[in-house]
mmCIF file of C-alpha atoms in Angstrom:
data_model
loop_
_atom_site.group_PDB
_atom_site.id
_atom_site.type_symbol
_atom_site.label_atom_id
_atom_site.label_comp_id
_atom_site.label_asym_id
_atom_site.label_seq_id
_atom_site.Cartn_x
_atom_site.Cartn_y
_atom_site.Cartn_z
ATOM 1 C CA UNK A 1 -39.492 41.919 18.845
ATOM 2 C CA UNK A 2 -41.975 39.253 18.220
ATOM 3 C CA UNK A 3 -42.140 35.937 17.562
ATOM 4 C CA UNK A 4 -41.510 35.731 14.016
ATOM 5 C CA UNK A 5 -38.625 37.706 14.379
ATOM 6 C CA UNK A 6 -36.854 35.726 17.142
ATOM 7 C CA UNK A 7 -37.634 32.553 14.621
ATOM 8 C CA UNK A 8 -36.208 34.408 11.476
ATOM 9 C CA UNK A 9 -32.793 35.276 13.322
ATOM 10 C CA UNK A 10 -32.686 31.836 15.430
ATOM 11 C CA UNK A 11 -33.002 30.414 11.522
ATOM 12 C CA UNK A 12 -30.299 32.509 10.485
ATOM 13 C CA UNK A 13 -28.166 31.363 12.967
ATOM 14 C CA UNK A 14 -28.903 27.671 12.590
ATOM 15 C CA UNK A 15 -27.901 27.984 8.583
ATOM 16 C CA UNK A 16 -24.730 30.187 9.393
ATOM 17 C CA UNK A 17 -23.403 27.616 11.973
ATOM 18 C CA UNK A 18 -24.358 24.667 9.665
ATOM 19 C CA UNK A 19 -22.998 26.498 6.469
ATOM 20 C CA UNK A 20 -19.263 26.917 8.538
ATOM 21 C CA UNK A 21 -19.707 22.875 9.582
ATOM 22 C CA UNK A 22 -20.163 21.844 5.654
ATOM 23 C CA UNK A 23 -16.891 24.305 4.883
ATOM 24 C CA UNK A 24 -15.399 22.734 7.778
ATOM 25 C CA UNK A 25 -16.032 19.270 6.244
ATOM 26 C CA UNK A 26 -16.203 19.348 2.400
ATOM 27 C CA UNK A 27 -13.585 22.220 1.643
ATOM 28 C CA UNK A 28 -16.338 24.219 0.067
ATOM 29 C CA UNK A 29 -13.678 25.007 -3.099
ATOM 30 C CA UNK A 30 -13.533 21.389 -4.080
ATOM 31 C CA UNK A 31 -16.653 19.985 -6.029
ATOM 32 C CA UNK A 32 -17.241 16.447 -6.213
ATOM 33 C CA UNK A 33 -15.672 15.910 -9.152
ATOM 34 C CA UNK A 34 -12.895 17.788 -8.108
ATOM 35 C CA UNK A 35 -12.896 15.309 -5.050
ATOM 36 C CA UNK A 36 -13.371 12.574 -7.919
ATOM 37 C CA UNK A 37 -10.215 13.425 -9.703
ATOM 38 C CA UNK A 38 -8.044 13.925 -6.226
ATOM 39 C CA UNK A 39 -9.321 10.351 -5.512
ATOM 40 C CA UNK A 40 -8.216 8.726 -8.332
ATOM 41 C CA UNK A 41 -4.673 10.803 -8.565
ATOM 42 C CA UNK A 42 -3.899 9.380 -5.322
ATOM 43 C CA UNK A 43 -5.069 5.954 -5.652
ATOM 44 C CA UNK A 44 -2.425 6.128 -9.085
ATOM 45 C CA UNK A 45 0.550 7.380 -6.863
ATOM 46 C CA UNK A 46 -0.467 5.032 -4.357
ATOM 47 C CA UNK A 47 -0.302 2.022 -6.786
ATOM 48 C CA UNK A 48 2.842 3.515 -8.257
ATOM 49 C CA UNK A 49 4.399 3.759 -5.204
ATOM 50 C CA UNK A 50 3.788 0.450 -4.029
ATOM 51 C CA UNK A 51 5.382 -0.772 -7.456
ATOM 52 C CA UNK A 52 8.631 1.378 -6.713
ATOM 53 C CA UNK A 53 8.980 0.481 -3.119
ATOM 54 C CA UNK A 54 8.678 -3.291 -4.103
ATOM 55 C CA UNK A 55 11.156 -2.927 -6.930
ATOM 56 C CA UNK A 56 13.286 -1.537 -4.250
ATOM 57 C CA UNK A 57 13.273 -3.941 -1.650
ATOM 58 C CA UNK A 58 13.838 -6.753 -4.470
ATOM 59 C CA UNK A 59 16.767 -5.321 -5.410
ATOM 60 C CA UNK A 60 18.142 -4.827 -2.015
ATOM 61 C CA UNK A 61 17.335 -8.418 -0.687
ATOM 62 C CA UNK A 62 18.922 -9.922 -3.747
ATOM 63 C CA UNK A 63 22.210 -7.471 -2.952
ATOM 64 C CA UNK A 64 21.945 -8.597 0.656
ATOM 65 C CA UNK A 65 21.420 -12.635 -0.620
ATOM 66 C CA UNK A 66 24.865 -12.536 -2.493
ATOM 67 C CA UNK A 67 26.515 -10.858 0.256
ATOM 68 C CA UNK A 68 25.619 -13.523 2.735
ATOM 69 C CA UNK A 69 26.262 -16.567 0.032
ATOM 70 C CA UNK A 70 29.814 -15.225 -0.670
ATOM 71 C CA UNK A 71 30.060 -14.752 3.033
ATOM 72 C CA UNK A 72 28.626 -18.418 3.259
ATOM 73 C CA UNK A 73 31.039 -19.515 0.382
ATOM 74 C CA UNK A 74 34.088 -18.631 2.450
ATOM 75 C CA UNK A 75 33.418 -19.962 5.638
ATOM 76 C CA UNK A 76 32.809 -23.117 3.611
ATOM 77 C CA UNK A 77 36.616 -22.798 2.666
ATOM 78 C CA UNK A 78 38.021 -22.418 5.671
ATOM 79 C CA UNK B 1 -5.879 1.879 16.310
ATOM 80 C CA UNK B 2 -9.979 1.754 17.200
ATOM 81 C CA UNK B 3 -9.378 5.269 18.251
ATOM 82 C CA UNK B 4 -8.605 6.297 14.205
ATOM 83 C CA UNK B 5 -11.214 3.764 12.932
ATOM 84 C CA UNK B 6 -13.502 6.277 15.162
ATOM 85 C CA UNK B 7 -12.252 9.517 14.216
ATOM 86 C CA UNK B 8 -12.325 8.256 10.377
ATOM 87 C CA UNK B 9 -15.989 7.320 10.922
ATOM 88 C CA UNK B 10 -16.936 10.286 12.855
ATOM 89 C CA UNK B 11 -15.207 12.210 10.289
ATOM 90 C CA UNK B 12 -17.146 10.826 7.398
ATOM 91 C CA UNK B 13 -20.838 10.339 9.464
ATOM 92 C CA UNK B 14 -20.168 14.113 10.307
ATOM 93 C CA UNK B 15 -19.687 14.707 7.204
ATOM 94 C CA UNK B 16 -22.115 12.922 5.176
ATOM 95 C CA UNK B 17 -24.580 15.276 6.524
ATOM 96 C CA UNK B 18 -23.136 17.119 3.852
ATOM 97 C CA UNK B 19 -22.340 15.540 1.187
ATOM 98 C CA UNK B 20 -21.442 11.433 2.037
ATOM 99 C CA UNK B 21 -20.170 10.752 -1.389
ATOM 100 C CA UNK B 22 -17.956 13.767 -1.808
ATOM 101 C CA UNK B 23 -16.422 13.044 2.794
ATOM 102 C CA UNK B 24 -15.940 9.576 1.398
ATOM 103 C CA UNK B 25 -14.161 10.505 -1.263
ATOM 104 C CA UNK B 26 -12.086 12.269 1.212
ATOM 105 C CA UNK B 27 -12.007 9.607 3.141
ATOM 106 C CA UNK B 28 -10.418 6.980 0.482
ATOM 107 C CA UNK B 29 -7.823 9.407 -0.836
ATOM 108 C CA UNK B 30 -6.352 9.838 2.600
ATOM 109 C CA UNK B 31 -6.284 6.073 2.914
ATOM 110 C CA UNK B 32 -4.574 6.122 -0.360
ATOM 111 C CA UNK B 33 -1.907 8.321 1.144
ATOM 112 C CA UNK B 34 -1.269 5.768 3.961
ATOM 113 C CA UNK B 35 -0.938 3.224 2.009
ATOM 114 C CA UNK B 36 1.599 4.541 0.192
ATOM 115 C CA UNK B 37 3.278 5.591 3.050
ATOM 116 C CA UNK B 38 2.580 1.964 4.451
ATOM 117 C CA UNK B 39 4.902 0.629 1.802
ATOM 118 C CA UNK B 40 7.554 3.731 2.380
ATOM 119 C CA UNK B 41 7.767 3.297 5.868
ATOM 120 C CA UNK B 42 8.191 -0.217 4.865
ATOM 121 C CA UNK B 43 11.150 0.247 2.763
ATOM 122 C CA UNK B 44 13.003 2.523 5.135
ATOM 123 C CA UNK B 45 12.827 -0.349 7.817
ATOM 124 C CA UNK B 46 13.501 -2.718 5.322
ATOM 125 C CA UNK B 47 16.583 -0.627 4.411
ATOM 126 C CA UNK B 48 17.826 -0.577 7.781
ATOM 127 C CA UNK B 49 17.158 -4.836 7.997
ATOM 128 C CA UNK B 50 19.419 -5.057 4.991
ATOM 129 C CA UNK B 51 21.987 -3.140 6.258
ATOM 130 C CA UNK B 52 22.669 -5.081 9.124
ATOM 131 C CA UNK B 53 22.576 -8.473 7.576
ATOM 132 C CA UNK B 54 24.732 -7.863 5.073
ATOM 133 C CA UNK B 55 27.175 -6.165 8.033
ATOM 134 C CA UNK B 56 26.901 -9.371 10.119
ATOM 135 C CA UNK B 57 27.861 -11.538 7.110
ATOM 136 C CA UNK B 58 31.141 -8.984 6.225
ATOM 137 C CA UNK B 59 32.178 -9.314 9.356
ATOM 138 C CA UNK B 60 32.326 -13.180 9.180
ATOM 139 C CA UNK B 61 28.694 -14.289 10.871
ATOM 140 C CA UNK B 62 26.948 -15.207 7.699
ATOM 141 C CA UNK B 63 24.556 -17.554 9.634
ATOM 142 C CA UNK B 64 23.384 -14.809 11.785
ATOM 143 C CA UNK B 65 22.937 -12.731 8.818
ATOM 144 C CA UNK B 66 20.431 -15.503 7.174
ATOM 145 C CA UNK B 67 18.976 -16.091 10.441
ATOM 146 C CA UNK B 68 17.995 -12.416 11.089
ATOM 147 C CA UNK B 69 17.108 -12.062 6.993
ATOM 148 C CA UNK B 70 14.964 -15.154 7.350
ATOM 149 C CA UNK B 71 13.439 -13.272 10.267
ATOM 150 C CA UNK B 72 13.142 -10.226 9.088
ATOM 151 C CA UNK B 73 11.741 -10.945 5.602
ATOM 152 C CA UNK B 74 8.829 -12.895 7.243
ATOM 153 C CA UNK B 75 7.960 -9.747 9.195
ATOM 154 C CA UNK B 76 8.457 -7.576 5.411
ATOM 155 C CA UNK B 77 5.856 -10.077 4.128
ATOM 156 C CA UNK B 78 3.219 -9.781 6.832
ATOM 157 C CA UNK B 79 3.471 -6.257 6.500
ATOM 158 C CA UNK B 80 3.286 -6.579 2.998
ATOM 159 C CA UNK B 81 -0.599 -8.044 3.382
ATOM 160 C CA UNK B 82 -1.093 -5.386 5.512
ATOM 161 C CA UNK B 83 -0.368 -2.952 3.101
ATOM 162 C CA UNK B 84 -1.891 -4.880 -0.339
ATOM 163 C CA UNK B 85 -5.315 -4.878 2.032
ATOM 164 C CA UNK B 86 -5.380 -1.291 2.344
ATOM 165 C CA UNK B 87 -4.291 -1.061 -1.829
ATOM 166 C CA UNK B 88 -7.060 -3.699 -2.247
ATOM 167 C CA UNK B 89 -9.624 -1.415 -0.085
ATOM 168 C CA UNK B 90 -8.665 1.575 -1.753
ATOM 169 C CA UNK B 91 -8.486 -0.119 -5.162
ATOM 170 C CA UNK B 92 -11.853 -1.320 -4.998
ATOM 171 C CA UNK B 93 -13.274 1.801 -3.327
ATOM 172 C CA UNK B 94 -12.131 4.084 -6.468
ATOM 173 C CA UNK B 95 -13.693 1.152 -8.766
ATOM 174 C CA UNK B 96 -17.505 0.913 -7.243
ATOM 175 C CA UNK B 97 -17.141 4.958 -6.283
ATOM 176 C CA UNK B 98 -19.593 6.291 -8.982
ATOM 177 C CA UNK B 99 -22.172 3.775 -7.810
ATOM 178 C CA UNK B 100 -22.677 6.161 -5.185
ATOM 179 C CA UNK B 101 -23.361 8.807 -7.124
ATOM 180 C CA UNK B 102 -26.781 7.195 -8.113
ATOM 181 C CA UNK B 103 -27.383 5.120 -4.699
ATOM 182 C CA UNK B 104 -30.397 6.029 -3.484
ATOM 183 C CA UNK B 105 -29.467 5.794 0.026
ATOM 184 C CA UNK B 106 -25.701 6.491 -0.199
ATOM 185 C CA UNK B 107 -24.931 6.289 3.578
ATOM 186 C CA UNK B 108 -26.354 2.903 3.432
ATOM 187 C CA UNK B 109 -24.527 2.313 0.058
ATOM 188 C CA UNK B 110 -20.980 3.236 1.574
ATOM 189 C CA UNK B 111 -21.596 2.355 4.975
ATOM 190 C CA UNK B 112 -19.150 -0.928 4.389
ATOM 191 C CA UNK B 113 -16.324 0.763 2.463
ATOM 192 C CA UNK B 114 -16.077 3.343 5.302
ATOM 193 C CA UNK B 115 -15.625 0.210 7.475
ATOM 194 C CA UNK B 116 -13.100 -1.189 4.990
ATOM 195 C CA UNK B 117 -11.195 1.690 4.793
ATOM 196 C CA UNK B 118 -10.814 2.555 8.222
ATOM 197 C CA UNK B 119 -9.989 -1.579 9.068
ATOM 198 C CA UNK B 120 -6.946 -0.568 6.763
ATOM 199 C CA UNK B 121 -6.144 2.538 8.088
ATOM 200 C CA UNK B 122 -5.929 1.077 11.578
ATOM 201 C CA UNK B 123 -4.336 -2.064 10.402
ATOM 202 C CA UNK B 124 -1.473 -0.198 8.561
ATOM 203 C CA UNK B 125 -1.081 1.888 11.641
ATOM 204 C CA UNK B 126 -0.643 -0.957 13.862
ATOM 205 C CA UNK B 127 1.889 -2.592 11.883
ATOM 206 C CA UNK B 128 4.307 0.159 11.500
ATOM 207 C CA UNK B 129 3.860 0.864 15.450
ATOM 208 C CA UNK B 130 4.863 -3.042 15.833
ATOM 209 C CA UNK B 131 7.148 -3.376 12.950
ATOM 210 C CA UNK B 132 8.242 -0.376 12.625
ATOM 211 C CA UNK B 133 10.729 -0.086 15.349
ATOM 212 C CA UNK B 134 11.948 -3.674 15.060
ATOM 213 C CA UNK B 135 15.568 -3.792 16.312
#
């Protein structure tokens, strides 16, 4: 085997390890559009979720506020 | 918390080999899943906060129940800016993302919303780990 040989192999090598790191990395079946789209799906939930849990917690610390005033309100009578 | 604003980086240096625009891409829509969960986790806690002020004022003890809701609803903001910083990062990530595109040098280009977005990721993380198991 000569030299060229050894280099043509050692090349092959090289691009099948590097080819399994960018699978590895990118998800080969997702294009960058594809990647694109995912992005801005999930920056959508994300902003809808952060609406939702707010909403949420609003409505609970105003449930928790009148419990505590009435609570307040009676000790006030006694 | 430096040891995921390493792995992020890593992650996305690694991968930029590749393709930088398309691992940052990545890389924003998992921060947009923590940030969600940010506010989620949030809520659950939050939840449990509720629940035991409005048990300490049923069972007579209103001023400890407005002295642990004042307390607790300071922490629920802080973590609050925690969370809108990681929104905000992701937010304007998404909006400047097609600049990339057409960067000429798009490691340079994203180089400071990689920081950004793993400053959030490890910000959210630490607040949940210290907020998170309040009580």
């Amino acid at each position: 085997m000569g030299l060229p040989e050894v280099i043509e192999i050692a090349s092959e090598i090289g691009k099948g390890a590097w080819n399994m790191v960018s699978v590895w990395l990118t998800s080969s079946a997702d294009t960058r559009d594809e990647l694109y789209s995912k992005m801005v799906a999930a920056r959508d939930a994300m902003m809808f979720d952060r609406q939702a849990s707010i909403d949420a917690d609003q409505r609970l610390i105003e449930e928790t506020n009148a419990i505590i005033a009435k609570a307040e309100a009676e000790a006030d009578e006694k | 918390m430096i040891m995921i604003r390493l792995m992020l980086l890593a992650v996305v240096v690694a991968g930029g080999c590749a393709d930088p625009v398309a691992t940052v891409y990545k890389a924003s829509t998992t921060t947009a899943i923590a940030v969600s969960q940010c506010y989620k986790t949030r809520s659950v806690v939050h939840g449990v906060e509720q629940r035991n002020a409005q048990t300490l004022a049923q069972r007579g003890d209103p001023a400890a129940a407005r002295t642990a809701q004042d307390a607790w609803l300071l922490k629920y903001n802080i973590w609050g800016q925690v969370c809108d910083a990681g929104a905000a990062a992701v937010a304007g990530f998404v909006a400047q993302s097609k600049s990339f595109e057409t960067a000429i040098d798009k490691r340079t280009a994203i180089a400071p919303w990689i920081d950004a977005l793993g400053k959030a990721l490890a910000d959210m993380t630490a607040k949940i780990a210290e907020f998170g198991g309040v009580r």
